[in-house]
mmCIF file of C-alpha atoms and ligand atoms in Angstrom:
data_model
loop_
_atom_site.group_PDB
_atom_site.id
_atom_site.type_symbol
_atom_site.label_atom_id
_atom_site.label_comp_id
_atom_site.label_asym_id
_atom_site.label_seq_id
_atom_site.Cartn_x
_atom_site.Cartn_y
_atom_site.Cartn_z
ATOM 1 C CA UNK A 53 122.371 82.973 73.601
ATOM 2 C CA UNK A 54 119.355 81.827 75.006
ATOM 3 C CA UNK A 55 121.578 79.465 77.844
ATOM 4 C CA UNK A 56 123.912 82.212 78.191
ATOM 5 C CA UNK A 57 121.635 84.717 79.336
ATOM 6 C CA UNK A 58 119.486 82.447 81.834
ATOM 7 C CA UNK A 59 122.916 81.558 83.645
ATOM 8 C CA UNK A 60 123.800 85.405 84.002
ATOM 9 C CA UNK A 61 119.946 85.789 84.835
ATOM 10 C CA UNK A 62 120.208 83.111 87.865
ATOM 11 C CA UNK A 63 123.479 85.105 89.096
ATOM 12 C CA UNK A 64 121.625 88.265 89.693
ATOM 13 C CA UNK A 65 118.398 86.367 90.648
ATOM 14 C CA UNK A 66 119.786 83.593 93.191
ATOM 15 C CA UNK A 67 116.618 83.524 94.756
ATOM 16 C CA UNK A 68 113.465 84.857 94.907
ATOM 17 C CA UNK A 69 114.345 87.791 97.891
ATOM 18 C CA UNK A 70 116.530 89.002 95.767
ATOM 19 C CA UNK A 71 113.891 89.193 93.069
ATOM 20 C CA UNK A 72 111.910 90.744 95.939
ATOM 21 C CA UNK A 73 114.841 93.348 96.947
ATOM 22 C CA UNK A 74 115.262 94.661 93.150
ATOM 23 C CA UNK A 75 111.132 94.996 92.869
ATOM 24 C CA UNK A 76 110.915 97.029 96.143
ATOM 25 C CA UNK A 77 114.045 99.434 94.767
ATOM 26 C CA UNK A 78 111.727 99.999 91.560
ATOM 27 C CA UNK A 79 108.741 100.821 93.510
ATOM 28 C CA UNK A 80 110.660 102.896 96.137
ATOM 29 C CA UNK A 81 112.343 104.671 92.722
ATOM 30 C CA UNK A 82 108.672 105.284 91.400
ATOM 31 C CA UNK A 83 108.287 107.462 94.458
ATOM 32 C CA UNK A 84 105.533 105.108 95.849
ATOM 33 C CA UNK A 85 103.920 105.568 99.192
ATOM 34 C CA UNK A 86 102.292 102.099 99.793
ATOM 35 C CA UNK A 87 103.900 98.873 98.598
ATOM 36 C CA UNK A 88 102.056 95.524 99.319
ATOM 37 C CA UNK A 89 103.534 92.006 98.755
ATOM 38 C CA UNK A 90 101.941 88.826 98.668
ATOM 39 C CA UNK A 91 104.321 85.442 98.374
ATOM 40 C CA UNK A 92 102.704 82.191 97.806
ATOM 41 C CA UNK A 93 105.565 79.142 98.711
ATOM 42 C CA UNK A 94 108.398 81.387 99.570
ATOM 43 C CA UNK A 95 107.823 83.436 96.210
ATOM 44 C CA UNK A 96 108.679 80.519 94.044
ATOM 45 C CA UNK A 97 105.281 80.219 93.224
ATOM 46 C CA UNK A 98 103.632 83.392 93.077
ATOM 47 C CA UNK A 99 106.037 86.870 94.189
ATOM 48 C CA UNK A 100 103.734 89.826 93.875
ATOM 49 C CA UNK A 101 104.378 93.662 94.307
ATOM 50 C CA UNK A 102 101.638 96.428 94.105
ATOM 51 C CA UNK A 103 102.481 99.946 94.329
ATOM 52 C CA UNK A 104 101.052 103.093 94.082
ATOM 53 C CA UNK A 105 104.123 105.322 92.175
ATOM 54 C CA UNK A 106 104.252 106.886 88.772
ATOM 55 C CA UNK A 107 103.724 103.879 86.521
ATOM 56 C CA UNK A 108 104.998 102.555 83.529
ATOM 57 C CA UNK A 109 103.696 104.245 79.976
ATOM 58 C CA UNK A 110 102.436 101.365 77.676
ATOM 59 C CA UNK A 111 104.961 102.695 75.149
ATOM 60 C CA UNK A 112 107.873 101.429 77.512
ATOM 61 C CA UNK A 113 106.286 98.063 77.701
ATOM 62 C CA UNK A 114 108.366 96.391 74.655
ATOM 63 C CA UNK A 115 111.605 97.394 76.375
ATOM 64 C CA UNK A 116 110.574 97.100 80.043
ATOM 65 C CA UNK A 117 112.534 93.306 80.373
ATOM 66 C CA UNK A 118 115.086 94.131 77.815
ATOM 67 C CA UNK A 119 118.459 94.012 79.276
ATOM 68 C CA UNK A 120 120.011 97.320 80.129
ATOM 69 C CA UNK A 121 116.801 98.955 79.521
ATOM 70 C CA UNK A 122 116.292 101.628 82.312
ATOM 71 C CA UNK A 123 114.400 104.788 82.406
ATOM 72 C CA UNK A 124 116.930 106.006 84.853
ATOM 73 C CA UNK A 125 119.932 107.683 83.467
ATOM 74 C CA UNK A 126 119.775 109.649 80.778
ATOM 75 C CA UNK A 127 123.621 110.502 79.552
ATOM 76 C CA UNK A 128 126.839 109.334 80.329
ATOM 77 C CA UNK A 129 127.562 112.097 82.862
ATOM 78 C CA UNK A 130 124.461 110.253 84.812
ATOM 79 C CA UNK A 131 126.292 107.531 85.778
ATOM 80 C CA UNK A 132 129.129 109.145 88.135
ATOM 81 C CA UNK A 133 126.525 111.034 90.034
ATOM 82 C CA UNK A 134 124.394 107.815 90.261
ATOM 83 C CA UNK A 135 124.229 105.774 93.615
ATOM 84 C CA UNK A 136 126.498 103.039 92.569
ATOM 85 C CA UNK A 137 123.696 100.492 93.610
ATOM 86 C CA UNK A 138 120.794 99.026 91.303
ATOM 87 C CA UNK A 139 121.174 96.791 88.382
ATOM 88 C CA UNK A 140 121.000 99.528 85.802
ATOM 89 C CA UNK A 141 118.246 97.555 83.714
ATOM 90 C CA UNK A 142 119.325 94.388 84.850
ATOM 91 C CA UNK A 143 116.490 93.451 87.166
ATOM 92 C CA UNK A 144 113.215 93.017 85.402
ATOM 93 C CA UNK A 145 115.062 91.165 82.591
ATOM 94 C CA UNK A 146 116.786 89.035 84.923
ATOM 95 C CA UNK A 147 113.465 88.123 86.873
ATOM 96 C CA UNK A 148 111.867 87.606 83.285
ATOM 97 C CA UNK A 149 114.689 84.901 82.607
ATOM 98 C CA UNK A 150 113.795 82.568 85.561
ATOM 99 C CA UNK A 151 109.940 83.056 85.832
ATOM 100 C CA UNK A 152 106.701 84.668 83.962
ATOM 101 C CA UNK A 153 106.566 88.071 84.530
ATOM 102 C CA UNK A 154 103.223 90.083 84.567
ATOM 103 C CA UNK A 155 103.222 93.893 84.294
ATOM 104 C CA UNK A 156 100.209 95.899 84.964
ATOM 105 C CA UNK A 157 100.392 99.317 85.256
ATOM 106 C CA UNK A 158 98.638 102.622 84.850
ATOM 107 C CA UNK A 159 100.464 106.423 84.826
ATOM 108 C CA UNK A 160 99.027 109.040 86.598
ATOM 109 C CA UNK A 161 96.539 111.153 84.849
ATOM 110 C CA UNK A 162 95.764 107.889 82.235
ATOM 111 C CA UNK A 163 92.377 106.555 81.748
ATOM 112 C CA UNK A 164 93.576 103.104 81.823
ATOM 113 C CA UNK A 165 96.242 100.594 82.681
ATOM 114 C CA UNK A 166 97.712 98.270 80.707
ATOM 115 C CA UNK A 167 98.700 94.624 81.343
ATOM 116 C CA UNK A 168 101.939 92.702 79.632
ATOM 117 C CA UNK A 169 103.306 89.298 79.964
ATOM 118 C CA UNK A 170 106.844 88.731 79.574
ATOM 119 C CA UNK A 171 109.226 85.820 79.139
ATOM 120 C CA UNK A 172 112.626 85.323 78.799
ATOM 121 C CA UNK A 173 113.142 89.305 78.477
ATOM 122 C CA UNK A 174 110.513 89.315 75.728
ATOM 123 C CA UNK A 175 107.037 91.105 75.687
ATOM 124 C CA UNK A 176 105.091 88.094 74.580
ATOM 125 C CA UNK A 177 101.595 89.508 74.173
ATOM 126 C CA UNK A 178 100.471 93.167 73.432
ATOM 127 C CA UNK A 179 99.637 95.454 76.508
ATOM 128 C CA UNK A 180 96.136 94.999 76.762
ATOM 129 C CA UNK A 181 93.837 97.467 78.816
ATOM 130 C CA UNK A 182 93.675 96.547 81.951
ATOM 131 C CA UNK A 183 91.560 97.961 84.981
ATOM 132 C CA UNK A 184 93.572 99.403 88.410
ATOM 133 C CA UNK A 185 94.336 102.567 90.391
ATOM 134 C CA UNK A 186 97.196 104.363 89.966
ATOM 135 C CA UNK A 187 100.542 102.459 90.271
ATOM 136 C CA UNK A 188 101.969 99.020 89.632
ATOM 137 C CA UNK A 189 101.403 95.651 90.068
ATOM 138 C CA UNK A 190 104.428 93.167 89.317
ATOM 139 C CA UNK A 191 103.823 89.353 89.527
ATOM 140 C CA UNK A 192 106.865 86.749 89.041
ATOM 141 C CA UNK A 193 105.410 83.275 88.829
ATOM 142 C CA UNK A 194 107.079 79.654 88.773
ATOM 143 C CA UNK A 195 110.420 81.005 89.263
ATOM 144 C CA UNK A 196 113.060 78.558 88.299
ATOM 145 C CA UNK A 197 110.661 76.241 87.410
ATOM 146 C CA UNK A 198 112.552 76.262 83.733
ATOM 147 C CA UNK A 199 115.735 76.209 85.235
ATOM 148 C CA UNK A 200 116.393 72.741 87.547
ATOM 149 C CA UNK A 201 119.853 72.918 88.749
ATOM 150 C CA UNK A 202 118.838 76.582 90.217
ATOM 151 C CA UNK A 203 115.899 74.989 91.413
ATOM 152 C CA UNK A 204 117.597 72.453 93.689
ATOM 153 C CA UNK A 205 120.347 74.720 94.588
ATOM 154 C CA UNK A 206 117.636 76.845 96.539
ATOM 155 C CA UNK A 207 116.055 76.253 100.377
ATOM 156 C CA UNK A 208 112.388 74.984 100.866
ATOM 157 C CA UNK A 209 109.419 77.049 100.801
ATOM 158 C CA UNK A 210 110.108 78.134 104.798
ATOM 159 C CA UNK A 211 113.792 79.368 103.845
ATOM 160 C CA UNK A 212 112.970 81.208 100.909
ATOM 161 C CA UNK A 213 109.676 82.846 102.630
ATOM 162 C CA UNK A 214 111.928 83.659 105.701
ATOM 163 C CA UNK A 215 114.350 85.632 103.306
ATOM 164 C CA UNK A 216 111.997 87.374 101.643
ATOM 165 C CA UNK A 217 110.282 88.254 104.796
ATOM 166 C CA UNK A 218 113.800 89.331 106.131
ATOM 167 C CA UNK A 219 114.219 92.061 102.852
ATOM 168 C CA UNK A 220 110.788 93.300 103.230
ATOM 169 C CA UNK A 221 111.200 94.082 107.005
ATOM 170 C CA UNK A 222 114.316 95.911 106.567
ATOM 171 C CA UNK A 223 112.963 98.012 104.060
ATOM 172 C CA UNK A 224 109.854 98.770 106.187
ATOM 173 C CA UNK A 225 112.267 100.075 108.928
ATOM 174 C CA UNK A 226 114.436 102.124 106.832
ATOM 175 C CA UNK A 227 111.585 103.362 104.752
ATOM 176 C CA UNK A 228 109.405 104.284 107.928
ATOM 177 C CA UNK A 229 107.543 106.950 106.004
ATOM 178 C CA UNK A 230 106.341 104.476 103.090
ATOM 179 C CA UNK A 231 103.556 102.059 104.039
ATOM 180 C CA UNK A 232 104.158 98.278 103.889
ATOM 181 C CA UNK A 233 102.202 95.141 104.189
ATOM 182 C CA UNK A 234 103.007 91.936 103.673
ATOM 183 C CA UNK A 235 100.798 88.780 102.971
ATOM 184 C CA UNK A 236 101.717 85.302 103.198
ATOM 185 C CA UNK A 237 99.175 83.724 100.838
ATOM 186 C CA UNK A 238 96.066 85.453 101.920
ATOM 187 C CA UNK A 239 97.108 86.160 105.504
ATOM 188 C CA UNK A 240 98.676 89.250 107.019
ATOM 189 C CA UNK A 241 102.098 89.219 108.085
ATOM 190 C CA UNK A 242 102.347 92.519 109.113
ATOM 191 C CA UNK A 243 101.862 96.075 107.720
ATOM 192 C CA UNK A 244 103.032 99.375 108.366
ATOM 193 C CA UNK A 245 101.191 102.628 107.395
ATOM 194 C CA UNK A 246 104.416 105.019 106.444
ATOM 195 C CA UNK A 247 103.202 106.898 109.988
ATOM 196 C CA UNK A 248 105.237 105.223 112.484
ATOM 197 C CA UNK A 249 108.628 106.209 113.559
ATOM 198 C CA UNK A 250 111.475 103.664 113.517
ATOM 199 C CA UNK A 251 111.127 102.446 116.861
ATOM 200 C CA UNK A 252 107.481 101.795 116.362
ATOM 201 C CA UNK A 253 108.661 99.816 113.228
ATOM 202 C CA UNK A 254 110.934 97.466 115.024
ATOM 203 C CA UNK A 255 108.040 96.547 117.639
ATOM 204 C CA UNK A 256 105.909 95.934 114.606
ATOM 205 C CA UNK A 257 108.165 93.509 112.235
ATOM 206 C CA UNK A 258 109.966 91.949 115.026
ATOM 207 C CA UNK A 259 107.410 91.346 117.450
ATOM 208 C CA UNK A 260 109.679 91.064 120.518
ATOM 209 C CA UNK A 261 107.950 89.532 123.773
ATOM 210 C CA UNK A 262 107.957 92.291 125.987
ATOM 211 C CA UNK A 263 106.256 95.948 125.349
ATOM 212 C CA UNK A 264 109.480 98.260 126.837
ATOM 213 C CA UNK A 265 110.825 97.666 123.657
ATOM 214 C CA UNK A 266 110.921 101.393 123.457
ATOM 215 C CA UNK A 267 113.417 101.791 126.249
ATOM 216 C CA UNK A 268 115.803 99.399 125.082
ATOM 217 C CA UNK A 269 116.273 100.899 121.813
ATOM 218 C CA UNK A 270 119.153 103.548 121.784
ATOM 219 C CA UNK A 271 119.708 106.383 119.192
ATOM 220 C CA UNK A 272 122.922 106.836 117.433
ATOM 221 C CA UNK A 273 122.536 110.815 116.478
ATOM 222 C CA UNK A 274 123.464 111.874 113.290
ATOM 223 C CA UNK A 275 127.427 112.070 112.862
ATOM 224 C CA UNK A 276 129.404 113.504 110.128
ATOM 225 C CA UNK A 277 133.064 113.692 109.226
ATOM 226 C CA UNK A 278 134.612 114.404 105.768
ATOM 227 C CA UNK A 279 133.973 110.784 104.297
ATOM 228 C CA UNK A 280 130.772 109.850 105.051
ATOM 229 C CA UNK A 281 127.860 110.543 107.812
ATOM 230 C CA UNK A 282 125.532 108.134 109.634
ATOM 231 C CA UNK A 283 122.583 107.532 112.070
ATOM 232 C CA UNK A 284 120.688 104.593 113.512
ATOM 233 C CA UNK A 285 119.184 102.462 116.089
ATOM 234 C CA UNK A 286 120.940 99.866 118.682
ATOM 235 C CA UNK A 287 119.876 97.678 120.868
ATOM 236 C CA UNK A 288 120.980 98.343 125.077
ATOM 237 C CA UNK A 289 123.063 96.055 126.520
ATOM 238 C CA UNK A 290 120.441 95.055 128.669
ATOM 239 C CA UNK A 291 117.731 93.171 126.346
ATOM 240 C CA UNK A 292 118.016 90.240 125.117
ATOM 241 C CA UNK A 293 116.624 89.416 121.592
ATOM 242 C CA UNK A 294 115.111 86.569 120.378
ATOM 243 C CA UNK A 295 117.973 86.992 117.392
ATOM 244 C CA UNK A 296 120.417 88.995 116.096
ATOM 245 C CA UNK A 297 119.616 91.703 113.499
ATOM 246 C CA UNK A 298 122.347 93.709 111.668
ATOM 247 C CA UNK A 299 120.698 96.098 108.957
ATOM 248 C CA UNK A 300 122.740 98.442 106.966
ATOM 249 C CA UNK A 301 121.647 100.858 104.306
ATOM 250 C CA UNK A 302 124.420 102.929 102.388
ATOM 251 C CA UNK A 303 122.567 105.525 100.383
ATOM 252 C CA UNK A 304 119.401 104.311 101.157
ATOM 253 C CA UNK A 305 120.244 100.738 99.684
ATOM 254 C CA UNK A 306 120.098 97.815 101.441
ATOM 255 C CA UNK A 307 123.697 96.199 101.772
ATOM 256 C CA UNK A 308 125.893 93.742 103.597
ATOM 257 C CA UNK A 309 129.337 94.128 104.819
ATOM 258 C CA UNK A 310 131.071 91.222 106.537
ATOM 259 C CA UNK A 311 133.540 93.297 108.096
ATOM 260 C CA UNK A 312 131.296 95.727 109.548
ATOM 261 C CA UNK A 313 129.250 92.947 110.809
ATOM 262 C CA UNK A 314 131.798 91.094 112.911
ATOM 263 C CA UNK A 315 133.351 94.526 114.116
ATOM 264 C CA UNK A 316 129.568 94.722 115.970
ATOM 265 C CA UNK A 317 129.359 91.693 117.173
ATOM 266 C CA UNK A 318 132.965 92.266 118.615
ATOM 267 C CA UNK A 319 131.316 95.460 120.589
ATOM 268 C CA UNK A 320 128.505 93.314 121.874
ATOM 269 C CA UNK A 321 130.388 90.671 123.004
ATOM 270 C CA UNK A 322 132.491 92.707 125.086
ATOM 271 C CA UNK A 323 130.025 95.107 126.337
ATOM 272 C CA UNK A 324 126.948 92.613 127.087
ATOM 273 C CA UNK A 325 128.543 89.604 128.012
ATOM 274 C CA UNK A 326 125.510 88.159 129.130
ATOM 275 C CA UNK A 327 123.499 88.544 125.759
ATOM 276 C CA UNK A 328 124.890 87.614 122.837
ATOM 277 C CA UNK A 329 122.228 88.912 120.643
ATOM 278 C CA UNK A 330 121.805 92.522 119.377
ATOM 279 C CA UNK A 331 120.227 94.722 116.932
ATOM 280 C CA UNK A 332 122.133 97.211 115.096
ATOM 281 C CA UNK A 333 120.415 99.558 112.350
ATOM 282 C CA UNK A 334 122.849 101.537 110.489
ATOM 283 C CA UNK A 335 121.913 104.133 107.791
ATOM 284 C CA UNK A 336 125.404 105.631 105.948
ATOM 285 C CA UNK A 337 125.684 108.288 103.684
ATOM 286 C CA UNK A 338 128.479 108.083 101.464
ATOM 287 C CA UNK A 339 130.254 109.374 98.214
ATOM 288 C CA UNK A 340 129.811 106.946 95.475
ATOM 289 C CA UNK A 341 133.345 106.839 94.972
ATOM 290 C CA UNK A 342 133.841 105.925 98.359
ATOM 291 C CA UNK A 343 132.583 102.683 97.933
ATOM 292 C CA UNK A 344 133.274 99.845 95.831
ATOM 293 C CA UNK A 345 130.118 97.450 95.047
ATOM 294 C CA UNK A 346 131.586 94.891 92.363
ATOM 295 C CA UNK A 347 132.615 92.385 95.222
ATOM 296 C CA UNK A 348 129.944 89.961 94.022
ATOM 297 C CA UNK A 349 127.428 90.004 91.106
ATOM 298 C CA UNK A 350 124.328 90.780 93.523
ATOM 299 C CA UNK A 351 126.099 93.652 94.548
ATOM 300 C CA UNK A 352 124.861 93.642 98.028
ATOM 301 C CA UNK A 353 128.455 93.105 99.358
ATOM 302 C CA UNK A 354 130.061 96.282 99.841
ATOM 303 C CA UNK A 355 133.883 97.401 100.431
ATOM 304 C CA UNK A 356 134.825 101.125 101.540
ATOM 305 C CA UNK A 357 137.987 103.027 100.293
ATOM 306 C CA UNK A 358 138.979 104.251 103.707
ATOM 307 C CA UNK A 359 137.306 101.623 105.645
ATOM 308 C CA UNK A 360 139.336 102.025 108.857
ATOM 309 C CA UNK A 361 138.351 105.834 109.165
ATOM 310 C CA UNK A 362 134.690 105.006 108.975
ATOM 311 C CA UNK A 363 134.724 101.761 111.042
ATOM 312 C CA UNK A 364 136.799 103.695 113.752
ATOM 313 C CA UNK A 365 134.376 106.021 113.956
ATOM 314 C CA UNK A 366 131.028 103.942 113.980
ATOM 315 C CA UNK A 367 132.730 101.907 116.548
ATOM 316 C CA UNK A 368 133.506 105.004 118.695
ATOM 317 C CA UNK A 369 130.052 105.665 118.475
ATOM 318 C CA UNK A 370 128.458 102.900 119.058
ATOM 319 C CA UNK A 371 131.088 102.119 122.643
ATOM 320 C CA UNK A 372 130.384 105.596 123.563
ATOM 321 C CA UNK A 373 126.448 105.087 123.464
ATOM 322 C CA UNK A 374 126.719 101.592 125.233
ATOM 323 C CA UNK A 375 128.887 102.897 128.318
ATOM 324 C CA UNK A 376 126.564 105.773 128.760
ATOM 325 C CA UNK A 377 123.754 104.056 128.744
ATOM 326 C CA UNK A 378 124.769 101.331 131.215
ATOM 327 C CA UNK A 379 126.055 103.880 134.225
HETATM 328 P P1 ADP B 440 116.327 99.925 86.541
HETATM 329 O O1 ADP B 440 115.992 99.840 88.175
HETATM 330 O O2 ADP B 440 117.727 99.658 86.852
HETATM 331 O O3 ADP B 440 116.248 100.916 85.653
HETATM 332 P P2 ADP B 440 114.856 97.676 86.291
HETATM 333 O O4 ADP B 440 114.999 96.620 85.335
HETATM 334 O O5 ADP B 440 114.889 97.647 87.646
HETATM 335 O O6 ADP B 440 116.026 98.641 86.062
HETATM 336 O O7 ADP B 440 113.669 98.477 85.790
HETATM 337 C C1 ADP B 440 113.634 98.735 84.476
HETATM 338 C C2 ADP B 440 112.822 100.107 84.193
HETATM 339 O O8 ADP B 440 111.319 99.589 84.566
HETATM 340 C C3 ADP B 440 113.002 100.987 85.209
HETATM 341 O O9 ADP B 440 113.623 101.808 84.989
HETATM 342 C C4 ADP B 440 111.382 101.971 85.265
HETATM 343 O O10 ADP B 440 111.116 102.542 84.176
HETATM 344 C C5 ADP B 440 110.513 100.888 85.126
HETATM 345 N N1 ADP B 440 109.938 100.328 86.369
HETATM 346 C C6 ADP B 440 110.045 99.359 86.902
HETATM 347 N N2 ADP B 440 109.353 99.215 87.748
HETATM 348 C C7 ADP B 440 108.814 100.251 88.085
HETATM 349 C C8 ADP B 440 107.664 100.466 89.106
HETATM 350 N N3 ADP B 440 107.021 100.073 90.240
HETATM 351 N N4 ADP B 440 106.937 101.553 88.925
HETATM 352 C C9 ADP B 440 107.437 102.649 87.820
HETATM 353 N N5 ADP B 440 108.490 101.710 86.938
HETATM 354 C C10 ADP B 440 109.095 100.871 86.982
HETATM 355 MG MG1 MG B 441 115.747 98.369 89.306
#
């Protein structure tokens, strides 16, 4: 059973950035307005996240890292109305299968915080009082040190760091009303205050060479049809980016969609033959019944029931914006 749990967990948490994504979502679910992330050796040695959210009650510690333990669904009826992302109580349990997890948390209004240490899904020491402000600190240490196969399959620290940074940047952009701070060891990578608009966030996190960035970012205004609604930001055709970015949030969760990405690459290659790089950020809201998230165990890749209608609409909108910008 031990081994089976480990293999399953290793499928959910393939690399540090997968764990980071889950931990950020937990902090956001807990209504945090400030999230601090600290990474040592690409999150392998240490991946730590501190938030100022609602906190975890001392009584909830024993179940915290148990599989399928979640505070977010109360009854079966909730399942259908839930946005289909998230692991429904699998994230912390999986992270505690592949690393040592320390949770320190203080609930709002409680005089004290508590600290608990988890290994293989179990609380290994009774929670003891711990001084901290309202909110939660979660630490994952020495990821995969007990799983040599998985360790070998990973990239080096630099690659893992880049992947973690990428996740943090994308969440900082989408949740621009939440302050994010990212530390690499003890040096600040970037921070946002929660008061910048999205274009300012792009400048902050992607640090482009030129200051005239704002003029090169075009808005996709809110658009709605009977299946979905979307809005976003895209680069104009006369700005050459250091690299391409495709950021897709569906129902406020970061996801991948290969087909949508290739469609966007197609638009940019035909409209902007001079610069092959682009920046596209899309936020889509859609009924959970219209998407299938079970394509991949990590649930990042999505498919749509009415792909053609949605894609055509997004394509038309982007082409229209690029066309009117170039005339
Ligand atoms: P899920 O998010 O699907 O419920 P997780 O394993 O990610 O499952 O988290 C388990 C539970 O731990 C959550 O339901 C929540 O009650 C609690 N939790 C985790 N992280 C935080 C946090 N940062 N602040 C408050 N509660 C948290
Ligand atoms: Mg979660």
